[in-house]
């Protein structure tokens, strides 16, 4: 596609529910990143995929968070037993290759609100 | 540990004047430095990056940034500000052994007519 696409753009869920956030990266980009951004802060790294595998998941805050990228393209971030503190904008980015000097291209984000 | 500091929460500049948004960084290896801009209700957009070579890098929308190794800085600049430059600007860094980008907290740039 022309850019990174994230769905939904907004998600309101009740505390304790399960949510899935979807990211469709730029076609041909092998690297995919998930970040989380809270109000007034810069993005916080969650997980990095190179192809289908999670090359670095050190940013996932706890085991309620999980992400997959089964075919090396679309990725889904899954959050179990949501808490109010999970409320944030979840950003997905992709790049041609991972790391180094390669810039990443971001989607518009999914604003998650846990009530 | 890697870190990025953007010391100004907000920068106010009159239209037509030069602007500078400051960024300092700390990494253990060779730094790769990036500037992104975020407009309201829109995603982060890449502006420019420093890899190696010339310390002055030019990017989108007339922006440029100067890498200073001794001061570990990568300040964003533009010779003549436009009202449409008003947005949130983020500096980010990674070194050559990491995939993660480490981000500053952002600087809100306000350009007044």
mmCIF file with all atom_site columns, N, CA, C and O in Angstrom, chain B residues 14-57:
data_model
loop_
_atom_site.group_PDB
_atom_site.id
_atom_site.type_symbol
_atom_site.label_atom_id
_atom_site.label_alt_id
_atom_site.label_comp_id
_atom_site.label_asym_id
_atom_site.label_entity_id
_atom_site.label_seq_id
_atom_site.pdbx_PDB_ins_code
_atom_site.Cartn_x
_atom_site.Cartn_y
_atom_site.Cartn_z
_atom_site.occupancy
_atom_site.B_iso_or_equiv
_atom_site.pdbx_formal_charge
_atom_site.auth_seq_id
_atom_site.auth_comp_id
_atom_site.auth_asym_id
_atom_site.auth_atom_id
_atom_site.pdbx_PDB_model_num
ATOM 1   N N  . UNK B 1 14 ? 8.488  33.846 15.429 1.00 0.00 ? 14 UNK B N  1
ATOM 2   C CA . UNK B 1 14 ? 7.682  34.644 14.502 1.00 0.00 ? 14 UNK B CA 1
ATOM 3   C C  . UNK B 1 14 ? 7.909  34.166 13.076 1.00 0.00 ? 14 UNK B C  1
ATOM 4   O O  . UNK B 1 14 ? 9.030  33.776 12.694 1.00 0.00 ? 14 UNK B O  1
ATOM 5   N N  . UNK B 1 15 ? 6.848  34.189 12.296 1.00 0.00 ? 15 UNK B N  1
ATOM 6   C CA . UNK B 1 15 ? 6.943  33.766 10.897 1.00 0.00 ? 15 UNK B CA 1
ATOM 7   C C  . UNK B 1 15 ? 8.033  34.561 10.182 1.00 0.00 ? 15 UNK B C  1
ATOM 8   O O  . UNK B 1 15 ? 8.146  35.776 10.349 1.00 0.00 ? 15 UNK B O  1
ATOM 9   N N  . UNK B 1 16 ? 8.839  33.851 9.397  1.00 0.00 ? 16 UNK B N  1
ATOM 10  C CA . UNK B 1 16 ? 9.915  34.497 8.655  1.00 0.00 ? 16 UNK B CA 1
ATOM 11  C C  . UNK B 1 16 ? 11.245 34.495 9.383  1.00 0.00 ? 16 UNK B C  1
ATOM 12  O O  . UNK B 1 16 ? 12.297 34.698 8.764  1.00 0.00 ? 16 UNK B O  1
ATOM 13  N N  . UNK B 1 17 ? 11.212 34.264 10.688 1.00 0.00 ? 17 UNK B N  1
ATOM 14  C CA . UNK B 1 17 ? 12.454 34.202 11.467 1.00 0.00 ? 17 UNK B CA 1
ATOM 15  C C  . UNK B 1 17 ? 13.056 32.808 11.411 1.00 0.00 ? 17 UNK B C  1
ATOM 16  O O  . UNK B 1 17 ? 12.344 31.830 11.159 1.00 0.00 ? 17 UNK B O  1
ATOM 17  N N  . UNK B 1 18 ? 14.356 32.693 11.678 1.00 0.00 ? 18 UNK B N  1
ATOM 18  C CA . UNK B 1 18 ? 14.951 31.351 11.733 1.00 0.00 ? 18 UNK B CA 1
ATOM 19  C C  . UNK B 1 18 ? 14.487 30.623 12.997 1.00 0.00 ? 18 UNK B C  1
ATOM 20  O O  . UNK B 1 18 ? 14.171 31.249 14.010 1.00 0.00 ? 18 UNK B O  1
ATOM 21  N N  . UNK B 1 19 ? 14.448 29.305 12.900 1.00 0.00 ? 19 UNK B N  1
ATOM 22  C CA . UNK B 1 19 ? 14.050 28.514 14.061 1.00 0.00 ? 19 UNK B CA 1
ATOM 23  C C  . UNK B 1 19 ? 15.094 27.447 14.350 1.00 0.00 ? 19 UNK B C  1
ATOM 24  O O  . UNK B 1 19 ? 15.779 26.960 13.449 1.00 0.00 ? 19 UNK B O  1
ATOM 25  N N  . UNK B 1 20 ? 15.199 27.102 15.635 1.00 0.00 ? 20 UNK B N  1
ATOM 26  C CA . UNK B 1 20 ? 16.054 26.012 16.083 1.00 0.00 ? 20 UNK B CA 1
ATOM 27  C C  . UNK B 1 20 ? 15.303 25.214 17.135 1.00 0.00 ? 20 UNK B C  1
ATOM 28  O O  . UNK B 1 20 ? 14.752 25.782 18.067 1.00 0.00 ? 20 UNK B O  1
ATOM 29  N N  . UNK B 1 21 ? 15.287 23.910 16.960 1.00 0.00 ? 21 UNK B N  1
ATOM 30  C CA . UNK B 1 21 ? 14.734 22.999 17.964 1.00 0.00 ? 21 UNK B CA 1
ATOM 31  C C  . UNK B 1 21 ? 15.883 22.110 18.416 1.00 0.00 ? 21 UNK B C  1
ATOM 32  O O  . UNK B 1 21 ? 16.510 21.430 17.602 1.00 0.00 ? 21 UNK B O  1
ATOM 33  N N  . UNK B 1 22 ? 16.131 22.102 19.719 1.00 0.00 ? 22 UNK B N  1
ATOM 34  C CA . UNK B 1 22 ? 17.340 21.475 20.235 1.00 0.00 ? 22 UNK B CA 1
ATOM 35  C C  . UNK B 1 22 ? 17.158 19.995 20.569 1.00 0.00 ? 22 UNK B C  1
ATOM 36  O O  . UNK B 1 22 ? 16.084 19.562 20.995 1.00 0.00 ? 22 UNK B O  1
ATOM 37  N N  . UNK B 1 23 ? 18.257 19.257 20.382 1.00 0.00 ? 23 UNK B N  1
ATOM 38  C CA . UNK B 1 23 ? 18.269 17.830 20.716 1.00 0.00 ? 23 UNK B CA 1
ATOM 39  C C  . UNK B 1 23 ? 19.681 17.440 21.109 1.00 0.00 ? 23 UNK B C  1
ATOM 40  O O  . UNK B 1 23 ? 20.636 17.755 20.390 1.00 0.00 ? 23 UNK B O  1
ATOM 41  N N  . UNK B 1 24 ? 19.817 16.763 22.234 1.00 0.00 ? 24 UNK B N  1
ATOM 42  C CA . UNK B 1 24 ? 21.094 16.156 22.596 1.00 0.00 ? 24 UNK B CA 1
ATOM 43  C C  . UNK B 1 24 ? 20.855 14.676 22.851 1.00 0.00 ? 24 UNK B C  1
ATOM 44  O O  . UNK B 1 24 ? 19.750 14.257 23.185 1.00 0.00 ? 24 UNK B O  1
ATOM 45  N N  . UNK B 1 25 ? 21.899 13.891 22.721 1.00 0.00 ? 25 UNK B N  1
ATOM 46  C CA . UNK B 1 25 ? 21.723 12.446 22.769 1.00 0.00 ? 25 UNK B CA 1
ATOM 47  C C  . UNK B 1 25 ? 22.876 11.786 23.516 1.00 0.00 ? 25 UNK B C  1
ATOM 48  O O  . UNK B 1 25 ? 23.934 12.392 23.714 1.00 0.00 ? 25 UNK B O  1
ATOM 49  N N  . UNK B 1 26 ? 22.651 10.528 23.866 1.00 0.00 ? 26 UNK B N  1
ATOM 50  C CA . UNK B 1 26 ? 23.703 9.709  24.461 1.00 0.00 ? 26 UNK B CA 1
ATOM 51  C C  . UNK B 1 26 ? 23.544 8.284  23.953 1.00 0.00 ? 26 UNK B C  1
ATOM 52  O O  . UNK B 1 26 ? 22.473 7.688  24.105 1.00 0.00 ? 26 UNK B O  1
ATOM 53  N N  . UNK B 1 27 ? 24.585 7.786  23.284 1.00 0.00 ? 27 UNK B N  1
ATOM 54  C CA . UNK B 1 27 ? 24.609 6.393  22.833 1.00 0.00 ? 27 UNK B CA 1
ATOM 55  C C  . UNK B 1 27 ? 25.993 5.834  23.077 1.00 0.00 ? 27 UNK B C  1
ATOM 56  O O  . UNK B 1 27 ? 26.962 6.574  23.206 1.00 0.00 ? 27 UNK B O  1
ATOM 57  N N  . UNK B 1 28 ? 26.080 4.514  23.086 1.00 0.00 ? 28 UNK B N  1
ATOM 58  C CA . UNK B 1 28 ? 27.376 3.891  23.335 1.00 0.00 ? 28 UNK B CA 1
ATOM 59  C C  . UNK B 1 28 ? 28.160 3.670  22.047 1.00 0.00 ? 28 UNK B C  1
ATOM 60  O O  . UNK B 1 28 ? 29.374 3.684  22.043 1.00 0.00 ? 28 UNK B O  1
ATOM 61  N N  . UNK B 1 29 ? 27.455 3.472  20.943 1.00 0.00 ? 29 UNK B N  1
ATOM 62  C CA . UNK B 1 29 ? 28.125 3.236  19.675 1.00 0.00 ? 29 UNK B CA 1
ATOM 63  C C  . UNK B 1 29 ? 27.993 4.424  18.747 1.00 0.00 ? 29 UNK B C  1
ATOM 64  O O  . UNK B 1 29 ? 27.766 5.545  19.172 1.00 0.00 ? 29 UNK B O  1
ATOM 65  N N  . UNK B 1 30 ? 28.149 4.173  17.458 1.00 0.00 ? 30 UNK B N  1
ATOM 66  C CA . UNK B 1 30 ? 27.965 5.243  16.474 1.00 0.00 ? 30 UNK B CA 1
ATOM 67  C C  . UNK B 1 30 ? 26.484 5.599  16.374 1.00 0.00 ? 30 UNK B C  1
ATOM 68  O O  . UNK B 1 30 ? 25.657 4.727  16.213 1.00 0.00 ? 30 UNK B O  1
ATOM 69  N N  . UNK B 1 31 ? 26.145 6.884  16.439 1.00 0.00 ? 31 UNK B N  1
ATOM 70  C CA . UNK B 1 31 ? 24.735 7.260  16.451 1.00 0.00 ? 31 UNK B CA 1
ATOM 71  C C  . UNK B 1 31 ? 24.138 7.401  15.049 1.00 0.00 ? 31 UNK B C  1
ATOM 72  O O  . UNK B 1 31 ? 24.786 7.880  14.125 1.00 0.00 ? 31 UNK B O  1
ATOM 73  N N  . UNK B 1 32 ? 22.897 6.976  14.943 1.00 0.00 ? 32 UNK B N  1
ATOM 74  C CA . UNK B 1 32 ? 22.056 7.323  13.808 1.00 0.00 ? 32 UNK B CA 1
ATOM 75  C C  . UNK B 1 32 ? 20.945 8.203  14.377 1.00 0.00 ? 32 UNK B C  1
ATOM 76  O O  . UNK B 1 32 ? 20.229 7.784  15.288 1.00 0.00 ? 32 UNK B O  1
ATOM 77  N N  . UNK B 1 33 ? 20.817 9.406  13.844 1.00 0.00 ? 33 UNK B N  1
ATOM 78  C CA . UNK B 1 33 ? 19.923 10.404 14.430 1.00 0.00 ? 33 UNK B CA 1
ATOM 79  C C  . UNK B 1 33 ? 18.819 10.767 13.453 1.00 0.00 ? 33 UNK B C  1
ATOM 80  O O  . UNK B 1 33 ? 19.059 10.890 12.250 1.00 0.00 ? 33 UNK B O  1
ATOM 81  N N  . UNK B 1 34 ? 17.645 10.969 13.992 1.00 0.00 ? 34 UNK B N  1
ATOM 82  C CA . UNK B 1 34 ? 16.460 11.206 13.175 1.00 0.00 ? 34 UNK B CA 1
ATOM 83  C C  . UNK B 1 34 ? 15.641 12.352 13.752 1.00 0.00 ? 34 UNK B C  1
ATOM 84  O O  . UNK B 1 34 ? 15.594 12.543 14.965 1.00 0.00 ? 34 UNK B O  1
ATOM 85  N N  . UNK B 1 35 ? 14.966 13.085 12.864 1.00 0.00 ? 35 UNK B N  1
ATOM 86  C CA . UNK B 1 35 ? 13.933 14.025 13.264 1.00 0.00 ? 35 UNK B CA 1
ATOM 87  C C  . UNK B 1 35 ? 12.631 13.635 12.577 1.00 0.00 ? 35 UNK B C  1
ATOM 88  O O  . UNK B 1 35 ? 12.617 13.346 11.371 1.00 0.00 ? 35 UNK B O  1
ATOM 89  N N  . UNK B 1 36 ? 11.573 13.648 13.387 1.00 0.00 ? 36 UNK B N  1
ATOM 90  C CA . UNK B 1 36 ? 10.228 13.402 12.893 1.00 0.00 ? 36 UNK B CA 1
ATOM 91  C C  . UNK B 1 36 ? 9.325  14.565 13.307 1.00 0.00 ? 36 UNK B C  1
ATOM 92  O O  . UNK B 1 36 ? 9.573  15.225 14.325 1.00 0.00 ? 36 UNK B O  1
ATOM 93  N N  . UNK B 1 37 ? 8.270  14.777 12.541 1.00 0.00 ? 37 UNK B N  1
ATOM 94  C CA . UNK B 1 37 ? 7.273  15.799 12.867 1.00 0.00 ? 37 UNK B CA 1
ATOM 95  C C  . UNK B 1 37 ? 5.909  15.135 12.995 1.00 0.00 ? 37 UNK B C  1
ATOM 96  O O  . UNK B 1 37 ? 5.605  14.181 12.283 1.00 0.00 ? 37 UNK B O  1
ATOM 97  N N  . UNK B 1 38 ? 5.126  15.644 13.947 1.00 0.00 ? 38 UNK B N  1
ATOM 98  C CA . UNK B 1 38 ? 3.787  15.093 14.166 1.00 0.00 ? 38 UNK B CA 1
ATOM 99  C C  . UNK B 1 38 ? 2.782  16.232 14.168 1.00 0.00 ? 38 UNK B C  1
ATOM 100 O O  . UNK B 1 38 ? 2.805  17.098 15.040 1.00 0.00 ? 38 UNK B O  1
ATOM 101 N N  . UNK B 1 39 ? 1.906  16.220 13.177 1.00 0.00 ? 39 UNK B N  1
ATOM 102 C CA . UNK B 1 39 ? 0.821  17.184 13.116 1.00 0.00 ? 39 UNK B CA 1
ATOM 103 C C  . UNK B 1 39 ? -0.374 16.622 13.876 1.00 0.00 ? 39 UNK B C  1
ATOM 104 O O  . UNK B 1 39 ? -0.500 15.404 14.016 1.00 0.00 ? 39 UNK B O  1
ATOM 105 N N  . UNK B 1 40 ? -1.271 17.484 14.352 1.00 0.00 ? 40 UNK B N  1
ATOM 106 C CA . UNK B 1 40 ? -2.430 17.002 15.118 1.00 0.00 ? 40 UNK B CA 1
ATOM 107 C C  . UNK B 1 40 ? -3.214 15.933 14.367 1.00 0.00 ? 40 UNK B C  1
ATOM 108 O O  . UNK B 1 40 ? -3.506 16.092 13.171 1.00 0.00 ? 40 UNK B O  1
ATOM 109 N N  . UNK B 1 41 ? -3.511 14.847 15.063 1.00 0.00 ? 41 UNK B N  1
ATOM 110 C CA . UNK B 1 41 ? -4.316 13.752 14.508 1.00 0.00 ? 41 UNK B CA 1
ATOM 111 C C  . UNK B 1 41 ? -3.682 13.110 13.276 1.00 0.00 ? 41 UNK B C  1
ATOM 112 O O  . UNK B 1 41 ? -4.392 12.532 12.439 1.00 0.00 ? 41 UNK B O  1
ATOM 113 N N  . UNK B 1 42 ? -2.378 13.228 13.182 1.00 0.00 ? 42 UNK B N  1
ATOM 114 C CA . UNK B 1 42 ? -1.683 12.577 12.075 1.00 0.00 ? 42 UNK B CA 1
ATOM 115 C C  . UNK B 1 42 ? -0.482 11.802 12.606 1.00 0.00 ? 42 UNK B C  1
ATOM 116 O O  . UNK B 1 42 ? -0.012 12.037 13.712 1.00 0.00 ? 42 UNK B O  1
ATOM 117 N N  . UNK B 1 43 ? -0.008 10.883 11.810 1.00 0.00 ? 43 UNK B N  1
ATOM 118 C CA . UNK B 1 43 ? 1.125  10.070 12.230 1.00 0.00 ? 43 UNK B CA 1
ATOM 119 C C  . UNK B 1 43 ? 2.437  10.825 12.190 1.00 0.00 ? 43 UNK B C  1
ATOM 120 O O  . UNK B 1 43 ? 2.526  11.934 11.678 1.00 0.00 ? 43 UNK B O  1
ATOM 121 N N  . UNK B 1 44 ? 3.452  10.199 12.731 1.00 0.00 ? 44 UNK B N  1
ATOM 122 C CA . UNK B 1 44 ? 4.802  10.757 12.689 1.00 0.00 ? 44 UNK B CA 1
ATOM 123 C C  . UNK B 1 44 ? 5.331  10.719 11.265 1.00 0.00 ? 44 UNK B C  1
ATOM 124 O O  . UNK B 1 44 ? 5.260  9.698  10.586 1.00 0.00 ? 44 UNK B O  1
ATOM 125 N N  . UNK B 1 45 ? 5.873  11.853 10.834 1.00 0.00 ? 45 UNK B N  1
ATOM 126 C CA . UNK B 1 45 ? 6.440  11.931 9.484  1.00 0.00 ? 45 UNK B CA 1
ATOM 127 C C  . UNK B 1 45 ? 7.942  12.147 9.568  1.00 0.00 ? 45 UNK B C  1
ATOM 128 O O  . UNK B 1 45 ? 8.416  13.018 10.292 1.00 0.00 ? 45 UNK B O  1
ATOM 129 N N  . UNK B 1 46 ? 8.677  11.368 8.806  1.00 0.00 ? 46 UNK B N  1
ATOM 130 C CA . UNK B 1 46 ? 10.129 11.477 8.766  1.00 0.00 ? 46 UNK B CA 1
ATOM 131 C C  . UNK B 1 46 ? 10.539 12.783 8.103  1.00 0.00 ? 46 UNK B C  1
ATOM 132 O O  . UNK B 1 46 ? 10.021 13.150 7.056  1.00 0.00 ? 46 UNK B O  1
ATOM 133 N N  . UNK B 1 47 ? 11.491 13.501 8.744  1.00 0.00 ? 47 UNK B N  1
ATOM 134 C CA . UNK B 1 47 ? 12.005 14.749 8.195  1.00 0.00 ? 47 UNK B CA 1
ATOM 135 C C  . UNK B 1 47 ? 13.404 14.587 7.616  1.00 0.00 ? 47 UNK B C  1
ATOM 136 O O  . UNK B 1 47 ? 13.674 14.990 6.480  1.00 0.00 ? 47 UNK B O  1
ATOM 137 N N  . UNK B 1 48 ? 14.307 14.039 8.423  1.00 0.00 ? 48 UNK B N  1
ATOM 138 C CA . UNK B 1 48 ? 15.685 13.891 7.985  1.00 0.00 ? 48 UNK B CA 1
ATOM 139 C C  . UNK B 1 48 ? 16.431 12.978 8.942  1.00 0.00 ? 48 UNK B C  1
ATOM 140 O O  . UNK B 1 48 ? 15.933 12.651 10.027 1.00 0.00 ? 48 UNK B O  1
ATOM 141 N N  . UNK B 1 49 ? 17.642 12.593 8.506  1.00 0.00 ? 49 UNK B N  1
ATOM 142 C CA . UNK B 1 49 ? 18.450 11.720 9.338  1.00 0.00 ? 49 UNK B CA 1
ATOM 143 C C  . UNK B 1 49 ? 19.930 12.010 9.113  1.00 0.00 ? 49 UNK B C  1
ATOM 144 O O  . UNK B 1 49 ? 20.331 12.505 8.054  1.00 0.00 ? 49 UNK B O  1
ATOM 145 N N  . UNK B 1 50 ? 20.715 11.694 10.132 1.00 0.00 ? 50 UNK B N  1
ATOM 146 C CA . UNK B 1 50 ? 22.167 11.737 10.025 1.00 0.00 ? 50 UNK B CA 1
ATOM 147 C C  . UNK B 1 50 ? 22.690 10.304 10.129 1.00 0.00 ? 50 UNK B C  1
ATOM 148 O O  . UNK B 1 50 ? 22.361 9.570  11.066 1.00 0.00 ? 50 UNK B O  1
ATOM 149 N N  . UNK B 1 51 ? 23.541 9.950  9.153  1.00 0.00 ? 51 UNK B N  1
ATOM 150 C CA . UNK B 1 51 ? 24.171 8.630  9.190  1.00 0.00 ? 51 UNK B CA 1
ATOM 151 C C  . UNK B 1 51 ? 25.669 8.807  9.409  1.00 0.00 ? 51 UNK B C  1
ATOM 152 O O  . UNK B 1 51 ? 26.240 8.354  10.396 1.00 0.00 ? 51 UNK B O  1
ATOM 153 N N  . UNK B 1 52 ? 26.299 9.465  8.475  1.00 0.00 ? 52 UNK B N  1
ATOM 154 C CA . UNK B 1 52 ? 27.725 9.720  8.533  1.00 0.00 ? 52 UNK B CA 1
ATOM 155 C C  . UNK B 1 52 ? 28.039 10.808 7.527  1.00 0.00 ? 52 UNK B C  1
ATOM 156 O O  . UNK B 1 52 ? 27.184 11.222 6.757  1.00 0.00 ? 52 UNK B O  1
ATOM 157 N N  . UNK B 1 53 ? 29.271 11.303 7.568  1.00 0.00 ? 53 UNK B N  1
ATOM 158 C CA . UNK B 1 53 ? 29.656 12.269 6.547  1.00 0.00 ? 53 UNK B CA 1
ATOM 159 C C  . UNK B 1 53 ? 29.376 13.695 6.954  1.00 0.00 ? 53 UNK B C  1
ATOM 160 O O  . UNK B 1 53 ? 29.592 14.088 8.102  1.00 0.00 ? 53 UNK B O  1
ATOM 161 N N  . UNK B 1 54 ? 28.876 14.477 6.025  1.00 0.00 ? 54 UNK B N  1
ATOM 162 C CA . UNK B 1 54 ? 28.632 15.902 6.229  1.00 0.00 ? 54 UNK B CA 1
ATOM 163 C C  . UNK B 1 54 ? 27.775 16.141 7.467  1.00 0.00 ? 54 UNK B C  1
ATOM 164 O O  . UNK B 1 54 ? 26.710 15.526 7.614  1.00 0.00 ? 54 UNK B O  1
ATOM 165 N N  . UNK B 1 55 ? 28.236 17.037 8.323  1.00 0.00 ? 55 UNK B N  1
ATOM 166 C CA . UNK B 1 55 ? 27.523 17.270 9.574  1.00 0.00 ? 55 UNK B CA 1
ATOM 167 C C  . UNK B 1 55 ? 26.195 18.004 9.383  1.00 0.00 ? 55 UNK B C  1
ATOM 168 O O  . UNK B 1 55 ? 25.344 17.984 10.269 1.00 0.00 ? 55 UNK B O  1
ATOM 169 N N  . UNK B 1 56 ? 26.019 18.667 8.265  1.00 0.00 ? 56 UNK B N  1
ATOM 170 C CA . UNK B 1 56 ? 24.770 19.372 7.991  1.00 0.00 ? 56 UNK B CA 1
ATOM 171 C C  . UNK B 1 56 ? 23.949 18.532 7.027  1.00 0.00 ? 56 UNK B C  1
ATOM 172 O O  . UNK B 1 56 ? 24.367 18.273 5.904  1.00 0.00 ? 56 UNK B O  1
ATOM 173 N N  . UNK B 1 57 ? 22.803 18.102 7.487  1.00 0.00 ? 57 UNK B N  1
ATOM 174 C CA . UNK B 1 57 ? 21.937 17.286 6.640  1.00 0.00 ? 57 UNK B CA 1
ATOM 175 C C  . UNK B 1 57 ? 20.674 18.074 6.314  1.00 0.00 ? 57 UNK B C  1
ATOM 176 O O  . UNK B 1 57 ? 20.140 18.796 7.154  1.00 0.00 ? 57 UNK B O  1
#
